[in-house]
Amino acid sequence: MRKLALHWQILIAIVAAIGVGFVLNVLTTETHTPGLFGTSFVSILDFVGELFLNALKMIIVPLIMSSIIVGVAGIGSGGDLGALGGKTLLFYAVTTLVAILVGLVAVNVIAPGIVDGQPAKDLLALDASVADVAARVEGRGVGDIAQVFLRMFPPNIVLAAAEGQLLGLIVFSILFGFAMTRLSHEHAEPLFKFWDGTFHAMMKVTEWIMMAAPIGVFALIGEVVAQTGFSAAQSLATFAAAVLLALAIHAFVLLPMLLRFVGGVNPFKVLLGMSPAMLTAFSTASSSATLPVTIDCIEKNVGVSNKVSSFVLPLGATVNMNGTALYECAAAIFLAQAYGLDLTFGTQFTIVTIALLTSIGVAGVPSASLVAIAIILGAIGLPVEAIGILMVFDRILDMCRTSVNIWGDACCATIIARLQGEETRVAA
Ligand code: ASP
């Protein structure tokens, strides 16, 4: 019997999980939690989902380090690195800005924060402060944008790795790889072999972990649906719909146009090739955890060389977040509308700029954008507590924006590979 392709397996797991999660949600009452031998089904799902997530996270540090070091050292001379780095950053900046503008237009046109010509402040009970959310955001300790730059140079690289501060790890790895290009052959050669071997070992482990992906995804999605159900899906539906529409326009219209006209490739083939990674992003809501799968898909299915992918993708997982940037902007405008704030050009400009900058520093973990939105709200003078209302839909929107983040990275990597003269396997 032919084995079903991984993306189909994951898709089936998602559909099944929605069904099972919904049943569990309906069966759960204040006095009764469905379970087996005293253990609730939700906690079993939680355990399995966490196991899968942990397995993916386990390889992030060695994977990021080895892939960037090999990538940078392999590019060779400073000029080549500059050219590839320059193109990568340019593409990241342009696609993120475009994503933000799509979000800006969508929320301005649909105006979900205005109901019957009035700001939806009371309808959304925005005055009620949601202290725990505010505490959560503050607990993450992001003071201001300057922090992003400080984090690029962590005083202790081991601590940065242990705390998942990937930006610092990335900068360190780029420096390390670049330093290798300045060493004598005698010193550089063993280092290169070591890191290249580490990289390939990590990719092998990724393949093994992905064999369990349908089960992991089933557990992650089942848990979300079992806990939130669909009832919440009413109050903020227009805002969620506006975000989803904007994400869809960016992902399925604008990025494919870039792929077609700048990259000269068939966008549909790239999308199909990247689907396991996008579905993993959807279920984990974490770009970082998805990174191993993203690299695997872009090399095996899309045909981008390791030279390009090992530099562009690990960088993109933290630096390039199209979906997140779009969401930050949309959420800030929505809340500003709901509060009846005058959305002057200056205010909108501030929102766009901060969304662009913070999306660079946002970690690739679930709900990370809430921190960035808190920064934006502070800058335009809205109470941080307003974030509470976003929590209603945060998980599902997080799943969608993380998929778009991964898709944005993949599109950039494919286009850059083409600009570097690579054939790839997805020619138009
Ligand atoms: N969960 C997103 C990611 O990992 C970040 C966010 O938007 O919260 O890409």
PDB file of N, CA and C and ligand atoms in Angstrom, residues 140 281 284-290 317 320-321 323-325 327-328 362-371 394 397-399 401-403 405-406, ligand 1:
ATOM      1  N   ARG A 140       7.275  39.146  30.553  1.00  0.00           N
ATOM      2  CA  ARG A 140       8.203  38.752  29.491  1.00  0.00           C
ATOM      3  C   ARG A 140       9.354  39.737  29.375  1.00  0.00           C
ATOM      4  N   ALA A 281       3.552  24.605  11.389  1.00  0.00           N
ATOM      5  CA  ALA A 281       3.482  25.952  11.970  1.00  0.00           C
ATOM      6  C   ALA A 281       2.082  26.214  12.491  1.00  0.00           C
ATOM      7  N   THR A 284       1.703  24.159  15.765  1.00  0.00           N
ATOM      8  CA  THR A 284       2.566  24.487  16.905  1.00  0.00           C
ATOM      9  C   THR A 284       2.498  25.971  17.272  1.00  0.00           C
ATOM     10  N   ALA A 285       2.066  26.821  16.336  1.00  0.00           N
ATOM     11  CA  ALA A 285       2.069  28.284  16.526  1.00  0.00           C
ATOM     12  C   ALA A 285       3.450  28.772  16.927  1.00  0.00           C
ATOM     13  N   SER A 286       4.475  28.117  16.418  1.00  0.00           N
ATOM     14  CA  SER A 286       5.836  28.539  16.745  1.00  0.00           C
ATOM     15  C   SER A 286       6.757  28.407  15.536  1.00  0.00           C
ATOM     16  N   SER A 287       7.258  29.550  15.075  1.00  0.00           N
ATOM     17  CA  SER A 287       8.181  29.521  13.925  1.00  0.00           C
ATOM     18  C   SER A 287       9.456  28.784  14.281  1.00  0.00           C
ATOM     19  N   SER A 288       9.926  28.979  15.508  1.00  0.00           N
ATOM     20  CA  SER A 288      11.194  28.348  15.893  1.00  0.00           C
ATOM     21  C   SER A 288      11.061  26.836  15.907  1.00  0.00           C
ATOM     22  N   ALA A 289       9.975  26.358  16.504  1.00  0.00           N
ATOM     23  CA  ALA A 289       9.793  24.910  16.569  1.00  0.00           C
ATOM     24  C   ALA A 289       9.631  24.322  15.175  1.00  0.00           C
ATOM     25  N   THR A 290       9.109  25.128  14.243  1.00  0.00           N
ATOM     26  CA  THR A 290       8.878  24.618  12.889  1.00  0.00           C
ATOM     27  C   THR A 290      10.148  24.634  12.041  1.00  0.00           C
ATOM     28  N   ALA A 317      13.351  32.752  10.692  1.00  0.00           N
ATOM     29  CA  ALA A 317      12.465  32.238  11.748  1.00  0.00           C
ATOM     30  C   ALA A 317      12.274  33.242  12.884  1.00  0.00           C
ATOM     31  N   ASN A 320      12.074  37.465  10.219  1.00  0.00           N
ATOM     32  CA  ASN A 320      11.063  37.738   9.203  1.00  0.00           C
ATOM     33  C   ASN A 320       9.721  37.146   9.600  1.00  0.00           C
ATOM     34  N   MET A 321       8.816  37.989  10.031  1.00  0.00           N
ATOM     35  CA  MET A 321       7.508  37.487  10.441  1.00  0.00           C
ATOM     36  C   MET A 321       6.420  38.300   9.775  1.00  0.00           C
ATOM     37  N   GLY A 323       3.279  37.434   8.915  1.00  0.00           N
ATOM     38  CA  GLY A 323       1.964  37.299   9.533  1.00  0.00           C
ATOM     39  C   GLY A 323       1.889  38.033  10.862  1.00  0.00           C
ATOM     40  N   THR A 324       2.955  37.925  11.634  1.00  0.00           N
ATOM     41  CA  THR A 324       2.990  38.576  12.939  1.00  0.00           C
ATOM     42  C   THR A 324       2.929  40.096  12.799  1.00  0.00           C
ATOM     43  N   ALA A 325       3.710  40.633  11.868  1.00  0.00           N
ATOM     44  CA  ALA A 325       3.734  42.080  11.671  1.00  0.00           C
ATOM     45  C   ALA A 325       2.355  42.581  11.241  1.00  0.00           C
ATOM     46  N   TYR A 327      -0.471  41.169  11.850  1.00  0.00           N
ATOM     47  CA  TYR A 327      -1.385  41.048  12.994  1.00  0.00           C
ATOM     48  C   TYR A 327      -1.174  42.177  13.998  1.00  0.00           C
ATOM     49  N   GLU A 328       0.077  42.479  14.290  1.00  0.00           N
ATOM     50  CA  GLU A 328       0.365  43.562  15.244  1.00  0.00           C
ATOM     51  C   GLU A 328      -0.313  44.851  14.806  1.00  0.00           C
ATOM     52  N   VAL A 362      10.443  39.847  17.818  1.00  0.00           N
ATOM     53  CA  VAL A 362       9.500  38.909  18.433  1.00  0.00           C
ATOM     54  C   VAL A 362      10.032  37.481  18.301  1.00  0.00           C
ATOM     55  N   ALA A 363       9.966  36.742  19.403  1.00  0.00           N
ATOM     56  CA  ALA A 363      10.460  35.366  19.361  1.00  0.00           C
ATOM     57  C   ALA A 363       9.465  34.483  18.610  1.00  0.00           C
ATOM     58  N   GLY A 364       9.963  33.414  18.022  1.00  0.00           N
ATOM     59  CA  GLY A 364       9.075  32.523  17.278  1.00  0.00           C
ATOM     60  C   GLY A 364       8.375  31.522  18.176  1.00  0.00           C
ATOM     61  N   VAL A 365       7.666  32.020  19.155  1.00  0.00           N
ATOM     62  CA  VAL A 365       6.948  31.136  20.074  1.00  0.00           C
ATOM     63  C   VAL A 365       5.484  31.578  20.153  1.00  0.00           C
ATOM     64  N   PRO A 366       4.593  30.715  20.636  1.00  0.00           N
ATOM     65  CA  PRO A 366       3.183  31.092  20.651  1.00  0.00           C
ATOM     66  C   PRO A 366       2.917  32.381  21.435  1.00  0.00           C
ATOM     67  N   SER A 367       1.995  33.169  20.896  1.00  0.00           N
ATOM     68  CA  SER A 367       1.531  34.418  21.532  1.00  0.00           C
ATOM     69  C   SER A 367       2.601  35.479  21.705  1.00  0.00           C
ATOM     70  N   ALA A 368       3.733  35.307  21.050  1.00  0.00           N
ATOM     71  CA  ALA A 368       4.820  36.264  21.253  1.00  0.00           C
ATOM     72  C   ALA A 368       4.438  37.665  20.816  1.00  0.00           C
ATOM     73  N   SER A 369       3.537  37.799  19.833  1.00  0.00           N
ATOM     74  CA  SER A 369       3.240  39.158  19.368  1.00  0.00           C
ATOM     75  C   SER A 369       2.512  39.997  20.394  1.00  0.00           C
ATOM     76  N   LEU A 370       1.924  39.364  21.401  1.00  0.00           N
ATOM     77  CA  LEU A 370       1.221  40.172  22.408  1.00  0.00           C
ATOM     78  C   LEU A 370       2.167  41.182  23.046  1.00  0.00           C
ATOM     79  N   VAL A 371       3.418  40.770  23.203  1.00  0.00           N
ATOM     80  CA  VAL A 371       4.406  41.680  23.792  1.00  0.00           C
ATOM     81  C   VAL A 371       4.601  42.895  22.884  1.00  0.00           C
ATOM     82  N   ASP A 394      -6.713  34.707  20.253  1.00  0.00           N
ATOM     83  CA  ASP A 394      -5.277  34.706  19.983  1.00  0.00           C
ATOM     84  C   ASP A 394      -4.756  33.387  19.433  1.00  0.00           C
ATOM     85  N   LEU A 397      -5.713  32.730  15.713  1.00  0.00           N
ATOM     86  CA  LEU A 397      -5.049  33.685  14.819  1.00  0.00           C
ATOM     87  C   LEU A 397      -3.534  33.477  14.837  1.00  0.00           C
ATOM     88  N   ASP A 398      -3.011  33.061  15.995  1.00  0.00           N
ATOM     89  CA  ASP A 398      -1.584  32.780  16.101  1.00  0.00           C
ATOM     90  C   ASP A 398      -1.200  31.634  15.166  1.00  0.00           C
ATOM     91  N   MET A 399      -2.058  30.618  15.142  1.00  0.00           N
ATOM     92  CA  MET A 399      -1.783  29.467  14.278  1.00  0.00           C
ATOM     93  C   MET A 399      -1.715  29.917  12.810  1.00  0.00           C
ATOM     94  N   ARG A 401      -1.222  33.112  11.675  1.00  0.00           N
ATOM     95  CA  ARG A 401      -0.141  34.051  11.337  1.00  0.00           C
ATOM     96  C   ARG A 401       1.209  33.336  11.336  1.00  0.00           C
ATOM     97  N   THR A 402       1.371  32.310  12.179  1.00  0.00           N
ATOM     98  CA  THR A 402       2.643  31.591  12.174  1.00  0.00           C
ATOM     99  C   THR A 402       2.839  30.850  10.844  1.00  0.00           C
ATOM    100  N   SER A 403       1.742  30.290  10.301  1.00  0.00           N
ATOM    101  CA  SER A 403       1.855  29.644   8.979  1.00  0.00           C
ATOM    102  C   SER A 403       2.297  30.667   7.941  1.00  0.00           C
ATOM    103  N   ASN A 405       4.010  33.350   8.554  1.00  0.00           N
ATOM    104  CA  ASN A 405       5.423  33.656   8.826  1.00  0.00           C
ATOM    105  C   ASN A 405       6.338  32.670   8.096  1.00  0.00           C
ATOM    106  N   ILE A 406       5.995  31.401   8.219  1.00  0.00           N
ATOM    107  CA  ILE A 406       6.813  30.354   7.591  1.00  0.00           C
ATOM    108  C   ILE A 406       6.753  30.453   6.070  1.00  0.00           C
TER     109      ILE A 406
HETATM  110  N1  ASP B   1       3.676  32.543  17.150  1.00  0.00           N
HETATM  111  C1  ASP B   1       4.349  33.380  16.210  1.00  0.00           C
HETATM  112  C2  ASP B   1       5.542  32.653  15.626  1.00  0.00           C
HETATM  113  O1  ASP B   1       6.143  31.838  16.251  1.00  0.00           O
HETATM  114  C3  ASP B   1       4.767  34.676  16.804  1.00  0.00           C
HETATM  115  C4  ASP B   1       3.524  35.476  17.145  1.00  0.00           C
HETATM  116  O2  ASP B   1       2.993  36.139  16.227  1.00  0.00           O
HETATM  117  O3  ASP B   1       3.053  35.431  18.263  1.00  0.00           O
HETATM  118  O4  ASP B   1       5.892  32.882  14.503  1.00  0.00           O
END
